[in-house]
Every structure is written in structure tokens, then in C-alpha cells.
């Protein structure tokens, strides 16, 4: 009875993974490639899980099916990376370099070293290489999760889309860990992990707004209390204090500290920034810091870009480069070159 329950729970996740993959493929919005890659991510994960489930309960499973299941793992990392990666018009074909080479390599290996005849090579070398590649893409994908981690550090409220992406990332990382540690736990742990994580994601999907172009839409805040024009003008003037005193140069400067400095409530400041300025407090501070960095790029000469980021209030080089590129459309080096040309 316990084995039947274990089989049911682990197989159920794989089955629903296929259904959810089909759902995202059909409902993927035009030009939102992340939806397609999420669909493919769920598909290859489901193939891997199905292989695990049937191999665990039927060790005499066809070696060809085992090879397909293991080969699917080579695309889990790339599809995770691509579904989290922000879409850009000039990067329509960037998915090719992350998918096609691995497809060719695993196909060639599967042809010349089929699993049925070279089990030891697969177990000792090919599978380890696949899991290493999967891990590399987990690390590469981390840069797209960093803005969410930054929000958590700054104690900002997360949008549902943030929770969605974070859940996908942590879920795939946890499944990788479950399979990597299978030798010390149980082979079926990976399949059970997938079922558990999938249902967490389905719970998030339950709150999906069908009119949203991505997946989730944040509920309207403060709708029962509108801010009058006099208060808006007052806060607009007070915000200049942050710029004049360069309070944003403190890497740990957050909404709570700003509210205390400006002598207004945290709720009121948050409402003004979100509703009137149409951005988060974190993004507002990033804009102040980027403006500071631009001034330093235009006036200073003896510095490194890393030190420039710290001098502008950023707490890491990667955060600085990401914010600068997003706000200005240039990297710091590109911006510096454009400034020198205009002089």
C-alpha cells in the first residue's frame, strides 16, 4: 500500500507537469518567449521525472527510455535560464546557442554510446557532466533572481511575478539537489520533490489574473485612500532632501530610514512612490545612484568601474552594472565612451 501511494504521488507530479507544459505552450502570449521556455522546462523536467518513477518501480525498464530520460536533463538548465531571462528585441535568437549545441552533443553521444551498451560510461561520465551543466545554468540564472533577492534584503514587498520566478528558480535548484543527493537518500526523492514543488507553483497560478500579459498582477494598493495634491507637493519637496544629503549613497538605505528622515509615515511615502511616481522605492533609489554614477563618469578619470559602483551607493558590482544598463541603456564603459566623444 505504501509503495502504491509513493508511486501515485510521484507519478502525479509528472503527469500534471505534462498538462501544465501544454497549457503554457497554448497560452503563451505573442513575443513573450519566457512562456514557451517555461513550457519546455516543465516538459523536460516531466520526462526526467517519468523516467525516475518507472525506473524506481520497474528496474527492467527499457534502456532506450532511460537514455531519453537522462538526455532530457541536458535542457533543464538552459530552459531555466531562458525562461527567467528578460526578453529583448535584439536577442530573439539568443536561445539557439543555449539549446542547439547541447541537443547536438547529447544526440551524438547517444548515437555512438547508447546507454544499453555503455551503461558505465553514462553513469560515470555523461550523467555527471549533465548534472554539472545543469548546476552551471543554475548559477548563471541567479543573476536574474538577484533583483528579487535585493528586494528581500531591503524588506520591500514582492510582486506575485517575483514570487513566481523565485519559486521556479528555487524549485529547479531543489530538484537538482535532490537528484545529486539521491545516492545518500533515495532515488525517488527527486520525483517527489518535483510533485511538491509543482503543486506550490500551481497554487501561485491559481491567483493568476487572466488579463495580465505575464502571469500575475499586483493588487491595487491604497485604493481606499487617495492622496490629495497638497500632500503630493509636500512629499515631492521632501524627496529632494534625499538627493541634497546624498542619503542614497548608503547601500543599506531603505524605505523605513527614508520615512524617518523625511518625517512622514512609511505607508505615505510608499504610496506616493508607487502611485504617483509609478515605481518601487528600490527603483527610485537606484535611479538616484545611477545619476550619481553618471556624474562621476563625466568628471572623474582615475577609478575602476567597481569602485564607481560602491561610490554611487551600490553594494555590489553586479547590481551596479545591471541597474546602470537597465536605466541608461548603456554599460558604464559605453556611457563613458559616449561622454568622451561628445566633449
Short mmCIF file of C-alpha atoms in Angstrom, two decimals, residues 137-280:
data_model
loop_
_atom_site.label_atom_id
_atom_site.label_comp_id
_atom_site.label_asym_id
_atom_site.label_seq_id
_atom_site.Cartn_x
_atom_site.Cartn_y
_atom_site.Cartn_z
CA UNK A 137 22.96 27.15 -15.51
CA UNK A 138 21.50 27.40 -12.01
CA UNK A 139 24.43 29.68 -11.14
CA UNK A 140 24.06 31.68 -14.38
CA UNK A 141 20.32 32.11 -13.76
CA UNK A 142 21.00 33.56 -10.33
CA UNK A 143 21.70 36.99 -11.84
CA UNK A 144 18.06 37.24 -12.93
CA UNK A 145 16.93 36.46 -9.39
CA UNK A 146 19.27 38.97 -7.74
CA UNK A 147 16.84 41.93 -8.07
CA UNK A 148 14.26 39.86 -6.16
CA UNK A 149 16.84 38.95 -3.52
CA UNK A 150 17.71 42.64 -3.28
CA UNK A 151 14.06 43.45 -2.61
CA UNK A 152 14.02 40.87 0.17
CA UNK A 153 17.16 42.39 1.68
CA UNK A 154 15.64 45.85 1.56
CA UNK A 155 12.43 44.48 3.09
CA UNK A 156 10.33 45.55 0.12
CA UNK A 157 7.09 43.79 -0.69
CA UNK A 158 7.40 41.29 -3.53
CA UNK A 159 5.09 41.24 -6.51
CA UNK A 160 3.49 37.96 -7.38
CA UNK A 161 5.59 37.77 -10.53
CA UNK A 162 8.68 38.00 -8.27
CA UNK A 163 7.39 35.13 -6.14
CA UNK A 164 6.60 33.20 -9.31
CA UNK A 165 10.14 33.48 -10.75
CA UNK A 166 11.73 32.83 -7.36
CA UNK A 167 9.61 29.69 -6.95
CA UNK A 168 10.63 28.38 -10.37
CA UNK A 169 14.31 29.03 -9.69
CA UNK A 170 14.35 27.53 -6.20
CA UNK A 171 12.22 24.62 -7.36
CA UNK A 172 14.60 23.63 -10.16
CA UNK A 173 17.60 24.12 -7.85
CA UNK A 174 15.96 21.91 -5.21
CA UNK A 175 15.20 19.17 -7.74
CA UNK A 176 18.83 19.27 -8.90
CA UNK A 177 19.93 18.93 -5.27
CA UNK A 178 17.51 16.04 -4.70
CA UNK A 179 18.94 14.10 -7.64
CA UNK A 180 22.51 14.97 -6.74
CA UNK A 181 21.99 13.71 -3.19
CA UNK A 182 19.98 10.65 -4.30
CA UNK A 183 22.90 8.36 -3.52
CA UNK A 184 22.62 9.38 0.14
CA UNK A 185 18.82 9.47 0.37
CA UNK A 186 16.56 7.72 -2.15
CA UNK A 187 16.30 7.83 -5.93
CA UNK A 188 12.59 8.63 -5.76
CA UNK A 189 13.18 11.83 -3.74
CA UNK A 190 13.71 13.82 -6.96
CA UNK A 191 10.30 12.79 -8.31
CA UNK A 192 8.54 13.53 -5.02
CA UNK A 193 10.30 16.92 -4.86
CA UNK A 194 9.00 17.75 -8.33
CA UNK A 195 5.43 16.86 -7.32
CA UNK A 196 5.64 19.00 -4.19
CA UNK A 197 7.18 22.00 -6.00
CA UNK A 198 4.77 21.71 -8.92
CA UNK A 199 1.78 21.97 -6.63
CA UNK A 200 3.28 25.02 -4.93
CA UNK A 201 3.59 26.62 -8.38
CA UNK A 202 0.01 25.58 -9.21
CA UNK A 203 -1.10 27.32 -6.03
CA UNK A 204 0.53 30.51 -7.26
CA UNK A 205 -1.03 30.02 -10.68
CA UNK A 206 -4.44 29.82 -9.03
CA UNK A 207 -4.15 33.55 -8.29
CA UNK A 208 -3.31 34.36 -11.89
CA UNK A 209 -5.10 37.32 -13.45
CA UNK A 210 -6.18 36.38 -16.98
CA UNK A 211 -5.79 39.98 -18.18
CA UNK A 212 -2.15 40.18 -17.15
CA UNK A 213 0.36 39.95 -20.03
CA UNK A 214 2.76 37.85 -17.98
CA UNK A 215 1.36 35.69 -15.21
CA UNK A 216 0.43 37.75 -12.21
CA UNK A 217 -0.74 41.22 -11.48
CA UNK A 218 -0.27 43.02 -8.23
CA UNK A 219 -3.45 44.08 -6.46
CA UNK A 220 -4.10 47.81 -6.42
CA UNK A 221 -2.72 49.25 -3.20
CA UNK A 222 -4.21 52.08 -1.16
CA UNK A 223 -7.37 52.16 -3.31
CA UNK A 224 -9.46 53.21 -0.35
CA UNK A 225 -7.31 56.26 0.40
CA UNK A 226 -6.35 58.71 -2.33
CA UNK A 227 -3.53 61.18 -1.79
CA UNK A 228 -4.50 64.84 -2.19
CA UNK A 229 -2.47 67.27 -4.31
CA UNK A 230 -1.20 69.19 -1.29
CA UNK A 231 0.32 66.06 0.22
CA UNK A 232 1.81 65.11 -3.15
CA UNK A 233 3.51 68.51 -3.41
CA UNK A 234 4.84 68.24 0.14
CA UNK A 235 6.38 64.80 -0.40
CA UNK A 236 7.83 65.91 -3.74
CA UNK A 237 9.69 68.67 -1.92
CA UNK A 238 10.78 66.36 0.86
CA UNK A 239 12.23 63.83 -1.58
CA UNK A 240 14.77 66.41 -2.68
CA UNK A 241 16.33 66.05 0.80
CA UNK A 242 17.45 62.53 -0.15
CA UNK A 243 19.28 63.96 -3.17
CA UNK A 244 20.71 67.02 -1.40
CA UNK A 245 22.08 64.99 1.52
CA UNK A 246 23.01 62.09 -0.79
CA UNK A 247 21.38 59.67 1.63
CA UNK A 248 21.14 57.12 -1.18
CA UNK A 249 24.92 56.62 -1.03
CA UNK A 250 24.31 54.41 1.99
CA UNK A 251 23.97 50.89 0.48
CA UNK A 252 21.54 49.93 3.25
CA UNK A 253 19.30 52.97 2.81
CA UNK A 254 15.70 51.74 2.73
CA UNK A 255 12.09 52.91 2.84
CA UNK A 256 11.92 52.92 6.62
CA UNK A 257 15.02 55.09 7.01
CA UNK A 258 13.79 57.47 4.31
CA UNK A 259 10.44 57.90 6.04
CA UNK A 260 12.17 58.75 9.32
CA UNK A 261 14.47 61.26 7.61
CA UNK A 262 11.60 62.93 5.74
CA UNK A 263 9.39 62.86 8.85
CA UNK A 264 6.47 61.15 7.15
CA UNK A 265 4.96 57.71 7.61
CA UNK A 266 6.39 54.74 5.77
CA UNK A 267 2.95 54.00 4.36
CA UNK A 268 2.52 57.52 2.94
CA UNK A 269 5.96 57.55 1.32
CA UNK A 270 5.38 54.11 -0.17
CA UNK A 271 2.00 55.21 -1.56
CA UNK A 272 3.48 58.32 -3.18
CA UNK A 273 6.39 56.47 -4.81
CA UNK A 274 4.20 53.61 -6.05
CA UNK A 275 1.12 55.52 -7.18
CA UNK A 276 2.39 58.97 -8.17
CA UNK A 277 5.88 58.11 -9.44
CA UNK A 278 4.83 54.69 -10.71
CA UNK A 279 7.85 52.79 -9.41
CA UNK A 280 9.10 50.99 -6.34
#
